[in-house]
Coordinates of N, CA and C in Angstrom, one line a residue:
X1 N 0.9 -1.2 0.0 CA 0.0 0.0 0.0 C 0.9 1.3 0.0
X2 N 0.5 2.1 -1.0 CA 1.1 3.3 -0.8 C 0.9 4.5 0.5
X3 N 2.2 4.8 0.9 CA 2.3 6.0 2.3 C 1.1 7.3 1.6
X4 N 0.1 7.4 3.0 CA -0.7 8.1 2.3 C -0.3 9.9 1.9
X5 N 1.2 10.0 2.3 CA 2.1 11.3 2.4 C 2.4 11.6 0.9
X6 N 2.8 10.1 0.5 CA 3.3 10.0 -1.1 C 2.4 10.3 -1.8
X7 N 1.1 9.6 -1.6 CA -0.4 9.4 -2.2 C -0.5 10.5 -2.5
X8 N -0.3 11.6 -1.5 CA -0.7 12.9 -1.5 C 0.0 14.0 -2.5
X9 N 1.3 13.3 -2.2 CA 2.4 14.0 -3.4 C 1.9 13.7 -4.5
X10 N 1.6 12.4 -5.0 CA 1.6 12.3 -6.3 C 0.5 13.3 -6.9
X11 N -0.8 12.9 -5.8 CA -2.2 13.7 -6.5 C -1.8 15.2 -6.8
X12 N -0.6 15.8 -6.3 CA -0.7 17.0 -5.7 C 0.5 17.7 -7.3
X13 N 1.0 16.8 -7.3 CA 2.5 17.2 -8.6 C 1.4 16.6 -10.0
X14 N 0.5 15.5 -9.9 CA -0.8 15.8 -11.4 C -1.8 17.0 -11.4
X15 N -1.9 17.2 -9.9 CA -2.8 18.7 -9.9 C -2.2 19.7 -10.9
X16 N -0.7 20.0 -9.8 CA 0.0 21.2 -10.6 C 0.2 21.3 -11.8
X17 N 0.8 19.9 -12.4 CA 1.2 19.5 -13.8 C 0.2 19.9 -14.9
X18 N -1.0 18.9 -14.5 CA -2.1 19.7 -15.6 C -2.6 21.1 -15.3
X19 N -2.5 22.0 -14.3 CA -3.3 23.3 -13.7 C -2.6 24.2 -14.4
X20 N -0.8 23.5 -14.5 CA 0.4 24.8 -15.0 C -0.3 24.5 -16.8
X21 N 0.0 23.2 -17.3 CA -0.6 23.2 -18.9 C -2.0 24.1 -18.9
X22 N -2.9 24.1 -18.5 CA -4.1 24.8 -19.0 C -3.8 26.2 -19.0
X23 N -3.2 26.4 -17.5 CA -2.8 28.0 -17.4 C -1.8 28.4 -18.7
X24 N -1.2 27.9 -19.1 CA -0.3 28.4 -20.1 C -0.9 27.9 -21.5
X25 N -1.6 27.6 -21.7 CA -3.1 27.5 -23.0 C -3.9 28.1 -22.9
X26 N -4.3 28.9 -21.7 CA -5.1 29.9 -21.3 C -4.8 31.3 -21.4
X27 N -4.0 31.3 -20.6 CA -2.9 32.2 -20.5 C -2.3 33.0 -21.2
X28 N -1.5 32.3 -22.0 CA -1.1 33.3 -23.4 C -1.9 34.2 -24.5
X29 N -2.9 33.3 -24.7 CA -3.6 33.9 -25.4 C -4.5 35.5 -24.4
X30 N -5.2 35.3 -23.2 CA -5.6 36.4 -23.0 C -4.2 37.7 -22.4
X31 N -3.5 36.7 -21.8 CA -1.9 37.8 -21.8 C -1.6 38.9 -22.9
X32 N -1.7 38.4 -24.1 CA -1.4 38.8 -25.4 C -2.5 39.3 -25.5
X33 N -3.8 39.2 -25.4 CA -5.0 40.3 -25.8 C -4.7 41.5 -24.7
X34 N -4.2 41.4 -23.3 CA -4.2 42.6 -22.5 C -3.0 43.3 -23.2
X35 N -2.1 42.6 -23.2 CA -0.6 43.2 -23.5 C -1.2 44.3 -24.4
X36 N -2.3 43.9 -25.8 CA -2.1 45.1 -26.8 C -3.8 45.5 -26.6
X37 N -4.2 45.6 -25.6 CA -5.8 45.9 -25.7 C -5.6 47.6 -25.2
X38 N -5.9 47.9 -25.9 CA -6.3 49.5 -25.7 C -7.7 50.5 -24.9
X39 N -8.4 49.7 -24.6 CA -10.0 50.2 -24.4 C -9.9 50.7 -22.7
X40 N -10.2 51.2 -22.5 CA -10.5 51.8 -20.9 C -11.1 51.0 -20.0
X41 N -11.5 49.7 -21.2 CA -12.0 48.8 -19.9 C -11.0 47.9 -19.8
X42 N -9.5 48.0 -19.9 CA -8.3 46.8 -20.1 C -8.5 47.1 -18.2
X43 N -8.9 47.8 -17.8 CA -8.4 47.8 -16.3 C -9.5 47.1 -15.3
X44 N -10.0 47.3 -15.8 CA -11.5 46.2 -15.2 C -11.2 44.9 -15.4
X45 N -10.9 44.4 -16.7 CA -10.2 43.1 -17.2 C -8.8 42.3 -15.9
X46 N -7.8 43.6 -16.1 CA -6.8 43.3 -15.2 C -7.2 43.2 -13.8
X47 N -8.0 43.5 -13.4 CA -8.1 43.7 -11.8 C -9.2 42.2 -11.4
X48 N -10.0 42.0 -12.7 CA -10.7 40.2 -12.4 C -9.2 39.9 -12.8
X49 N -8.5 39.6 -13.6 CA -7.8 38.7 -13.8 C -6.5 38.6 -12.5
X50 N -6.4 39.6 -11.5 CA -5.5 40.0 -10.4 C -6.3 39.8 -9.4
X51 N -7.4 39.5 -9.0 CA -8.2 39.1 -7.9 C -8.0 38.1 -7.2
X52 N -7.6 37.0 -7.7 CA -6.7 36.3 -6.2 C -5.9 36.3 -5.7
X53 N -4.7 37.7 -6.1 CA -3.8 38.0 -5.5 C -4.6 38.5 -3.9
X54 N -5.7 39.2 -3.7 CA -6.1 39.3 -2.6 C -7.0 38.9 -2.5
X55 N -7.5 38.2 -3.4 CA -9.3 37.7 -2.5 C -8.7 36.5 -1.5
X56 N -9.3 36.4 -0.3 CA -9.0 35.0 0.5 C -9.6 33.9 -0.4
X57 N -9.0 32.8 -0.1 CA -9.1 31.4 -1.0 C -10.3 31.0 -0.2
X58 N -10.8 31.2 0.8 CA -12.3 30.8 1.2 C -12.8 31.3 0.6
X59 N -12.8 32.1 0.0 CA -14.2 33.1 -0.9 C -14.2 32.7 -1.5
X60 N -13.3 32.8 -2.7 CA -13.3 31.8 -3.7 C -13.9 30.4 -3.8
X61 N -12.9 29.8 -2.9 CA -13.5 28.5 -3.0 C -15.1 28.2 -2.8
X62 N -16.1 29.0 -1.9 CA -17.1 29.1 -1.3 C -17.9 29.3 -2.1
X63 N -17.8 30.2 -3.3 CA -18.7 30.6 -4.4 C -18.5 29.7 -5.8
X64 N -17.1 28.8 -5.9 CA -17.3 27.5 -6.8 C -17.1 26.4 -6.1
X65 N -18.0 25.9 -4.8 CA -18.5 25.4 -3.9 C -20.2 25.2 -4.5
X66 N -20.5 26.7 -4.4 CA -21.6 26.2 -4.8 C -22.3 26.1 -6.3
X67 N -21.4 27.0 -6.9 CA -21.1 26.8 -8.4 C -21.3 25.2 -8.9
X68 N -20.6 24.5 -8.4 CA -20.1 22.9 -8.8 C -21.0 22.2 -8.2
X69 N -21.5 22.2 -7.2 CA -22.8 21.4 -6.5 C -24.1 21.2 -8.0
X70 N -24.6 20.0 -8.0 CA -26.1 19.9 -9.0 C -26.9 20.5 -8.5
X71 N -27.2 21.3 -7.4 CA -28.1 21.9 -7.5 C -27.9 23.8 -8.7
X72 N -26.7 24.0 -9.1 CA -26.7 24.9 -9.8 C -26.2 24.6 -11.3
X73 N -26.5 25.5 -12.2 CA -26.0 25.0 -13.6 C -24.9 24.7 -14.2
X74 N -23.4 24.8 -13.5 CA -22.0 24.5 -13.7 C -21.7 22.7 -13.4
X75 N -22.5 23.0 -12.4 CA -22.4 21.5 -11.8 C -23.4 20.7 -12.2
X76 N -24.6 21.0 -13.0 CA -25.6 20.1 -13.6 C -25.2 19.9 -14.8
X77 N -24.4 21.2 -15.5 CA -23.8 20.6 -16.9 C -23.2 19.4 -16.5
X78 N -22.0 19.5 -15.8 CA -21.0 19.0 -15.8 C -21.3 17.3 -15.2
X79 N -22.0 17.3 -14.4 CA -23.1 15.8 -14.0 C -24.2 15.0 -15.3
X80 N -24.2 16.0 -15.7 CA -24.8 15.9 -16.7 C -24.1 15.2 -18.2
X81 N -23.2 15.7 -18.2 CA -21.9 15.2 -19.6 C -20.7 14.1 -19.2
X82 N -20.6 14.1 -17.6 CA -19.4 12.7 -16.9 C -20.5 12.0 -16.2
X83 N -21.6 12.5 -16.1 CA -22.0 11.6 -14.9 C -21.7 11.5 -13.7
X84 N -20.9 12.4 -13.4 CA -19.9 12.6 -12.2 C -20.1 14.1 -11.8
X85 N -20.2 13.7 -10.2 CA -20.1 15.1 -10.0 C -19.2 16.0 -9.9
X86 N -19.0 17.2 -10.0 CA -18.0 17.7 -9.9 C -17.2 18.2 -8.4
X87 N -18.4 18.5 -7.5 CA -17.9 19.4 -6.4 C -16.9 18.1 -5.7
X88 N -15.9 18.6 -4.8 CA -15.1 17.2 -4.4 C -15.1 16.0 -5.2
X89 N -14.4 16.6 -6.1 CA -13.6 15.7 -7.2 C -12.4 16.6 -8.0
X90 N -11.3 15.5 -8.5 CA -10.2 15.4 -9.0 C -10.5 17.1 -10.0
X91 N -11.4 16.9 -10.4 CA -11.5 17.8 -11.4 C -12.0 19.1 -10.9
X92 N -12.4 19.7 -9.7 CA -13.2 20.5 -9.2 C -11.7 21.1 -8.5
X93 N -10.7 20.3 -8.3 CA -9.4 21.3 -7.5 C -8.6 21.7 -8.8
X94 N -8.1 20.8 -10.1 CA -8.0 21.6 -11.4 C -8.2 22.8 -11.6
X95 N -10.1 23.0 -11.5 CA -10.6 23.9 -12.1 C -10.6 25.1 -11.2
X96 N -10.2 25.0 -10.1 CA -10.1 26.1 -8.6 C -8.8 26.6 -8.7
X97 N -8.0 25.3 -9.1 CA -6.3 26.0 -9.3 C -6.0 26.8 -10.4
X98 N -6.6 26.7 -11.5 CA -6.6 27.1 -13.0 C -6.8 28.7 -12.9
X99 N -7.9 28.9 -12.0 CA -8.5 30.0 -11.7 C -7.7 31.3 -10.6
X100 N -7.6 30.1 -9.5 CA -7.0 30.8 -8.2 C -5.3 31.2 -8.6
X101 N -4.2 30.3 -9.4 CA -3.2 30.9 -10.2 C -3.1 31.5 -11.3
X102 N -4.2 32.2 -11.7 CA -4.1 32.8 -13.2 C -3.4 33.8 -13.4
X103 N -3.2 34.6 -12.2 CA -2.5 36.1 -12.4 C -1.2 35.2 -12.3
X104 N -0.3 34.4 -11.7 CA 0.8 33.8 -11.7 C 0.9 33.7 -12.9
X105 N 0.4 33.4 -13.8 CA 1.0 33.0 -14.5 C 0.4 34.0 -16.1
X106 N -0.5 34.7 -16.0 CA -0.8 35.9 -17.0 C -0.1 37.2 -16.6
X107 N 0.0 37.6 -15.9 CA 1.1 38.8 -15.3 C 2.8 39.0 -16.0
X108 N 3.3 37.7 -16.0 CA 4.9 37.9 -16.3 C 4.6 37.6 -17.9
X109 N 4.0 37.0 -18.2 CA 3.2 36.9 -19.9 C 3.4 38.2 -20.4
X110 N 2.2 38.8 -19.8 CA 2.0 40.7 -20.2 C 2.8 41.4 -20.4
X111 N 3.7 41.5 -19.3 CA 4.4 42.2 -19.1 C 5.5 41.9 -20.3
X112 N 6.1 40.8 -20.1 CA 6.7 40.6 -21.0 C 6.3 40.5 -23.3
X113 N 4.9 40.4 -23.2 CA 4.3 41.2 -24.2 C 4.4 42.7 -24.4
X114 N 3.9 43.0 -23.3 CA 4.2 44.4 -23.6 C 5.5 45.1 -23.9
X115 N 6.6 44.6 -23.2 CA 8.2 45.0 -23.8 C 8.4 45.0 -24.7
X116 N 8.0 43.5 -25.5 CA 8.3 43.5 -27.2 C 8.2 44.3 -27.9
X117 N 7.2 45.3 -27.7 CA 6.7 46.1 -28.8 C 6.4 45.6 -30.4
X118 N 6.2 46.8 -31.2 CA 5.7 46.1 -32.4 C 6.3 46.2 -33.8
X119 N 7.4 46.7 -33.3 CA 8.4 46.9 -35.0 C 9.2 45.0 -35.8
X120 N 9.2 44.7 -34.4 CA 9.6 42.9 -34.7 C 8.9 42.5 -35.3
X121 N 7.7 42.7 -35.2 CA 6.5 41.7 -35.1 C 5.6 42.3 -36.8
X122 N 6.0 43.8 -36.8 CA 5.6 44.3 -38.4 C 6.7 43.9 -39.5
X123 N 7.9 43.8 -39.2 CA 9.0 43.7 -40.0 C 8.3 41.7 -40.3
X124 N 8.1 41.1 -39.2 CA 8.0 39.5 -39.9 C 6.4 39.5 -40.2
X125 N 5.3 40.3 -40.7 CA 4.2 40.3 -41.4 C 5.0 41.0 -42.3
X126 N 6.0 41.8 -42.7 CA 5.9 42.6 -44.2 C 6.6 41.2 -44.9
X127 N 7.4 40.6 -44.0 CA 8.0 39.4 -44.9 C 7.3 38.0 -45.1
X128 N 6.2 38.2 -44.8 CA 5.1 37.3 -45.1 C 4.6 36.4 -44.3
X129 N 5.1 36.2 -42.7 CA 5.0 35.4 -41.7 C 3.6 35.9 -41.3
X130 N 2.9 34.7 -41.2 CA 1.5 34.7 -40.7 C 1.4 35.0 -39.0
X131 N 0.2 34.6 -38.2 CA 0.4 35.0 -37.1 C 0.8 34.2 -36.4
X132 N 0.9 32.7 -36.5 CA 1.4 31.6 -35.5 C 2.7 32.1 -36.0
X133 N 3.0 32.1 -37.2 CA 4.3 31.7 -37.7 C 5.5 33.0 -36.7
X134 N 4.7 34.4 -36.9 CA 5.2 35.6 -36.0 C 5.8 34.8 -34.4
X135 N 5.0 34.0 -34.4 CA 4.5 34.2 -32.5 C 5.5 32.8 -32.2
X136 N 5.8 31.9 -32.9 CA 6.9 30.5 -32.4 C 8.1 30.9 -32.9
X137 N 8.2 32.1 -34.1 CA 9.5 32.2 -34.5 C 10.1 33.4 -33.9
X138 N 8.9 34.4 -33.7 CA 9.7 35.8 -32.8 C 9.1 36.0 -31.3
X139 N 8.2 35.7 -31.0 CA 7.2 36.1 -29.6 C 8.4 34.8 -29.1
X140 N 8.2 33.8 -29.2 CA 8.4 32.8 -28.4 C 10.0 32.8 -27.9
X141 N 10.5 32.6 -29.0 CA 12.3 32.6 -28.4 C 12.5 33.8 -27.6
X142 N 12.0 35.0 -27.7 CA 12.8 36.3 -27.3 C 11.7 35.9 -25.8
X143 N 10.6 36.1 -25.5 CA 9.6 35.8 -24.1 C 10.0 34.3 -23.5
X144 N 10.8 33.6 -24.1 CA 11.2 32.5 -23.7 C 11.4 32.8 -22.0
X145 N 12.0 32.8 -21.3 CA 12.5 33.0 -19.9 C 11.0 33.7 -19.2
X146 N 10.3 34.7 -19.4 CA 9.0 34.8 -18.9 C 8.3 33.5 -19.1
X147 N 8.4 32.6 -20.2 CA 7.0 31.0 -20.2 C 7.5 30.7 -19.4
X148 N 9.0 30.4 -18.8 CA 9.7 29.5 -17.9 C 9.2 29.7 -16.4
X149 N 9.5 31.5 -16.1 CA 9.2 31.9 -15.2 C 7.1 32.0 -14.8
X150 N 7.0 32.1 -16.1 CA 5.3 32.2 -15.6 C 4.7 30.6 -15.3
X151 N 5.4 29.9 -15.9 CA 5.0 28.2 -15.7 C 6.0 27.5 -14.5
X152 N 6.8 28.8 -13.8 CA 6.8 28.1 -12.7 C 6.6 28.3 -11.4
X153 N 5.7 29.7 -11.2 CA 5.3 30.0 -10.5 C 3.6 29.8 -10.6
X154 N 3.3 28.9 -11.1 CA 2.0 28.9 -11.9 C 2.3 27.4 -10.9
X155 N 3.2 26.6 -11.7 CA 3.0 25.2 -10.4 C 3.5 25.6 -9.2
X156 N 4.3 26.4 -9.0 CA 5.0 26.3 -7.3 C 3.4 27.1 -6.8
X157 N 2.9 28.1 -7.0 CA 1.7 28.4 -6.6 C 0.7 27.6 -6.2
X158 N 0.0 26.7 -7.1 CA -0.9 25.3 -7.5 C -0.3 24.5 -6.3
X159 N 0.8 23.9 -6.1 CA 1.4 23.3 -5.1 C 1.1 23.8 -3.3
X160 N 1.2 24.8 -3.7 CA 1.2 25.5 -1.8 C -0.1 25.9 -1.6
X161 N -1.2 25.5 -2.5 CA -2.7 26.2 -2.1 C -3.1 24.8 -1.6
X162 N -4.3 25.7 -0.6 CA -4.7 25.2 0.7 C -6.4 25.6 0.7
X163 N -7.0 26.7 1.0 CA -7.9 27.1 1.2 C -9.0 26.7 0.3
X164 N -8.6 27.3 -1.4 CA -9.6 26.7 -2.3 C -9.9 24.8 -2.4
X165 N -8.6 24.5 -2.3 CA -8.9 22.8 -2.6 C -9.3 22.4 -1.2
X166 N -9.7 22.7 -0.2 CA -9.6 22.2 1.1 C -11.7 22.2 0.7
X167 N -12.1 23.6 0.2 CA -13.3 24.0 0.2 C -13.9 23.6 -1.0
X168 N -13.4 23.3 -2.2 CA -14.2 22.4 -3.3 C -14.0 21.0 -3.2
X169 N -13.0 20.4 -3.1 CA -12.3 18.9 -3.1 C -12.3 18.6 -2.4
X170 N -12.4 19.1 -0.9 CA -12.5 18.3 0.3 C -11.3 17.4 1.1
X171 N -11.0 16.4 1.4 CA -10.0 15.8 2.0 C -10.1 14.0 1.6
X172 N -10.3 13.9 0.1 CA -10.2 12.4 -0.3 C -9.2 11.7 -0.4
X173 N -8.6 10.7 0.2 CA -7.1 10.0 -0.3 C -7.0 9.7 -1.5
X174 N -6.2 10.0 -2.7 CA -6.1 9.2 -4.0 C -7.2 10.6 -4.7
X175 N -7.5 11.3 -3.9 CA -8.7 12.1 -5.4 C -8.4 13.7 -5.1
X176 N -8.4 13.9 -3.6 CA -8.0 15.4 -3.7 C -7.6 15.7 -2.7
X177 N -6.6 14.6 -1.9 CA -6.0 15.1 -0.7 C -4.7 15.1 -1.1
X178 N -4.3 16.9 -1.0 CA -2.7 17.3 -1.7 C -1.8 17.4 -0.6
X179 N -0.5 17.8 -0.4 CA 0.3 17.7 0.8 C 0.2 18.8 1.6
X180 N -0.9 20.0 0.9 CA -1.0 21.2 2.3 C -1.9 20.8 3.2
X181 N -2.9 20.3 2.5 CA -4.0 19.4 3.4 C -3.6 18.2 4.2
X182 N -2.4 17.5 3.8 CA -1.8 16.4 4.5 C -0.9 17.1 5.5
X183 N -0.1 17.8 5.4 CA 0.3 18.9 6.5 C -0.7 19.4 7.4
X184 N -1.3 19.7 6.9 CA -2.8 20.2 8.4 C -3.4 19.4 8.9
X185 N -3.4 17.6 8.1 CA -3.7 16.8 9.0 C -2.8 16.6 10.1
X186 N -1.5 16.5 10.1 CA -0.6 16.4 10.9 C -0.8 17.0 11.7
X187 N -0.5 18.4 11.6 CA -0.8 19.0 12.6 C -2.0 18.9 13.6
X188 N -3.0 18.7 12.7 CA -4.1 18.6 13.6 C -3.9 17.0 14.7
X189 N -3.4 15.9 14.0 CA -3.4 15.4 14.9 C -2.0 15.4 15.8
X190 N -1.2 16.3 16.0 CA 0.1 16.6 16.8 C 1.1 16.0 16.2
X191 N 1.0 15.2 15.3 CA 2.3 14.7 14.2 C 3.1 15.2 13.9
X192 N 3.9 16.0 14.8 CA 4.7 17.2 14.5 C 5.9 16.6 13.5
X193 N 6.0 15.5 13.6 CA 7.4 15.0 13.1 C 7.1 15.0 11.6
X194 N 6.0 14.3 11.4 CA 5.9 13.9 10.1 C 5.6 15.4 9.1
X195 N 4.6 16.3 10.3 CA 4.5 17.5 9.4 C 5.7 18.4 8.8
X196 N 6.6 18.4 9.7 CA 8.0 19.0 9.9 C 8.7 18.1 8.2
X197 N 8.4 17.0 8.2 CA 9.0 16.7 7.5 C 8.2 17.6 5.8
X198 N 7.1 17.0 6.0 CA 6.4 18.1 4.7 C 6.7 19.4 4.5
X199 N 6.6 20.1 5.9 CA 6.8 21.5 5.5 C 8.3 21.9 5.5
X200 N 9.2 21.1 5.6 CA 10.5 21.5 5.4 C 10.8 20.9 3.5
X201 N 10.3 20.4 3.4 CA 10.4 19.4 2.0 C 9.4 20.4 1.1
X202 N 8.3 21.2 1.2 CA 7.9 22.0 0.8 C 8.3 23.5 0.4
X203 N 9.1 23.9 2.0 CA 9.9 25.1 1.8 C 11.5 25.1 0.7
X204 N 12.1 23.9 1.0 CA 13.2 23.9 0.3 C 12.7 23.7 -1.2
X205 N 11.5 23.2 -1.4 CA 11.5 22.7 -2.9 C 11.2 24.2 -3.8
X206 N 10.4 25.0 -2.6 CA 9.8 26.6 -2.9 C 11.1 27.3 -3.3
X207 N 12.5 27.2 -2.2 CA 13.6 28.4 -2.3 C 14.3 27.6 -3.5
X208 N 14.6 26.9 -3.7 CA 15.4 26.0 -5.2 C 14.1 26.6 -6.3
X209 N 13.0 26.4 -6.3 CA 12.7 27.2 -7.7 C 12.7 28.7 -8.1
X210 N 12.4 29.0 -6.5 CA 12.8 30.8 -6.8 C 14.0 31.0 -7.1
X211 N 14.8 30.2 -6.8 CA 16.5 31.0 -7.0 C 16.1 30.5 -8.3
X212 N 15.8 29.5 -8.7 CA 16.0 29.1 -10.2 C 15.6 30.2 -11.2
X213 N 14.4 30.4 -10.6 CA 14.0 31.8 -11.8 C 14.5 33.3 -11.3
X214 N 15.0 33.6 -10.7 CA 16.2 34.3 -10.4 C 17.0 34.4 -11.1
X215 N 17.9 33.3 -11.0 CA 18.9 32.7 -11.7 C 18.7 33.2 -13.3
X216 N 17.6 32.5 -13.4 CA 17.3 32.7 -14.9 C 17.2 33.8 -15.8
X217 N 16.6 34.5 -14.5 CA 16.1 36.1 -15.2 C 17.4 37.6 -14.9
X218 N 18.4 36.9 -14.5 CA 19.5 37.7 -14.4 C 20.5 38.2 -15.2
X219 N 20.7 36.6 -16.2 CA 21.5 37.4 -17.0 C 20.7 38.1 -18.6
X220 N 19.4 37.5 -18.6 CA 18.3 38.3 -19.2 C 18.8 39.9 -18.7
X221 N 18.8 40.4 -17.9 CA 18.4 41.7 -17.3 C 20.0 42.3 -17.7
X222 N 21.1 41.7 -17.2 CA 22.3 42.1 -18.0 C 22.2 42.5 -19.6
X223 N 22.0 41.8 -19.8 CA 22.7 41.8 -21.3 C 21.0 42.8 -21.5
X224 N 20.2 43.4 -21.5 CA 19.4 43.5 -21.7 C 20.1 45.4 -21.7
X225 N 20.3 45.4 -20.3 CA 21.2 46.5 -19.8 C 22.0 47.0 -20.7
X226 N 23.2 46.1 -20.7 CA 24.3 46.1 -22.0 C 23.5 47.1 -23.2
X227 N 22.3 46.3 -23.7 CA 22.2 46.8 -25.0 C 21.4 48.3 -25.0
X228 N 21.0 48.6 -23.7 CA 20.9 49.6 -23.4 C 21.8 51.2 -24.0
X229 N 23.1 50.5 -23.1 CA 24.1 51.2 -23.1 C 24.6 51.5 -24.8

């Protein structure tokens, strides 16, 4: 029988794994409509799409709580087309993460859209490059180090949430009990040893990816400098 710590890990690195893929299928595309949206309402746009930087994760969770329950229409579709319900299920902490990390990972997108500007990007339409063709051959290599950076704070984020998946998914072994939840079990039952071990194994895994995108985005900012000069 698998340690239900591991159990936890696993569910918890398929959570992040598919929550970082959608966000960055998701993601780019509306990144890249704010990046060049002009209209007075790009700020209303930004501020939903920046909202769980402060909304508490109970809220959240509480209103696609009841969102996903059959008694309302997200969750009768959705019962309706798997047969399955959604609230407290595998798929109901996806769809909470998807949402609750979106500025993580549409933020450094933007921004880094917006830098590019648009003389790159007219010079490869005068030479006949379509729009994908623009966007894999110029958007992509030069924003390269933001995808890295935005898909990895998109999973280290997804990984350390607590609040939302505790309040849609609930506490299932094997379906949606992740290791912040298995850490609060601990605690709760005085397992200090075992929790110690999670949250030190959590924190180190957190400071190794931050340095990493650090790391990464440093000598970006050098040579960036350089061509300044």
């Amino acid at each position: 029988m698998i340690n239900s710590d591991v159990l936890a890990l696993l569910t918890t690195l398929k959570m992040a794994a598919l929550t970082t893929l959608i966000l960055l299928i998701l993601g780019t595309p509306l990144a890249w409509y704010l990046a060049k949206m002009r209209s007075r309402f790009k700020v209303i746009l930004e501020a939903i799409v920046a909202l769980p930087l402060v909304l508490p994760p109970t809220v959240l969770g509480f209103y696609l709580l009841i969102a996903f329950s059959p008694q309302h229409l997200p969750g009768q579709l959705w019962q309706q087309a798997t047969g399955q319900q959604l609230a407290f299920s595998f798929s109901a902490i996806v769809i909470g993460s998807v949402l609750y990390s979106m500025p993580f990972v549409v933020q450094p997108l933007q921004k880094a859209f917006e830098q590019l500007g648009d003389p790159l990007l007219e010079a490869g339409a005068m030479l006949g490059a379509g729009p994908m063709d623009r966007f894999f051959n110029i958007v992509l290599p030069i924003t390269k180090a933001s995808f890295i950076t935005a898909a990895s704070l998109g999973f280290a984020h997804t990984v350390g949430e607590f609040g939302v998946i505790l309040m849609i998914g609930g506490n299932i072994p094997g379906e949606t009990r992740v290791l912040s939840i298995a850490l609060f079990d601990h605690v709760e039952a005085f397992d200090y040893a075992r929790a110690h071990v999670l949250a030190i194994s959590l924190l180190i895994c957190s400071m190794v990816l931050l340095a990493s995108i650090y790391l990464l985005n440093n000598p970006r900012k050098k040579t960036m400098n350089k061509a300044k000069r």
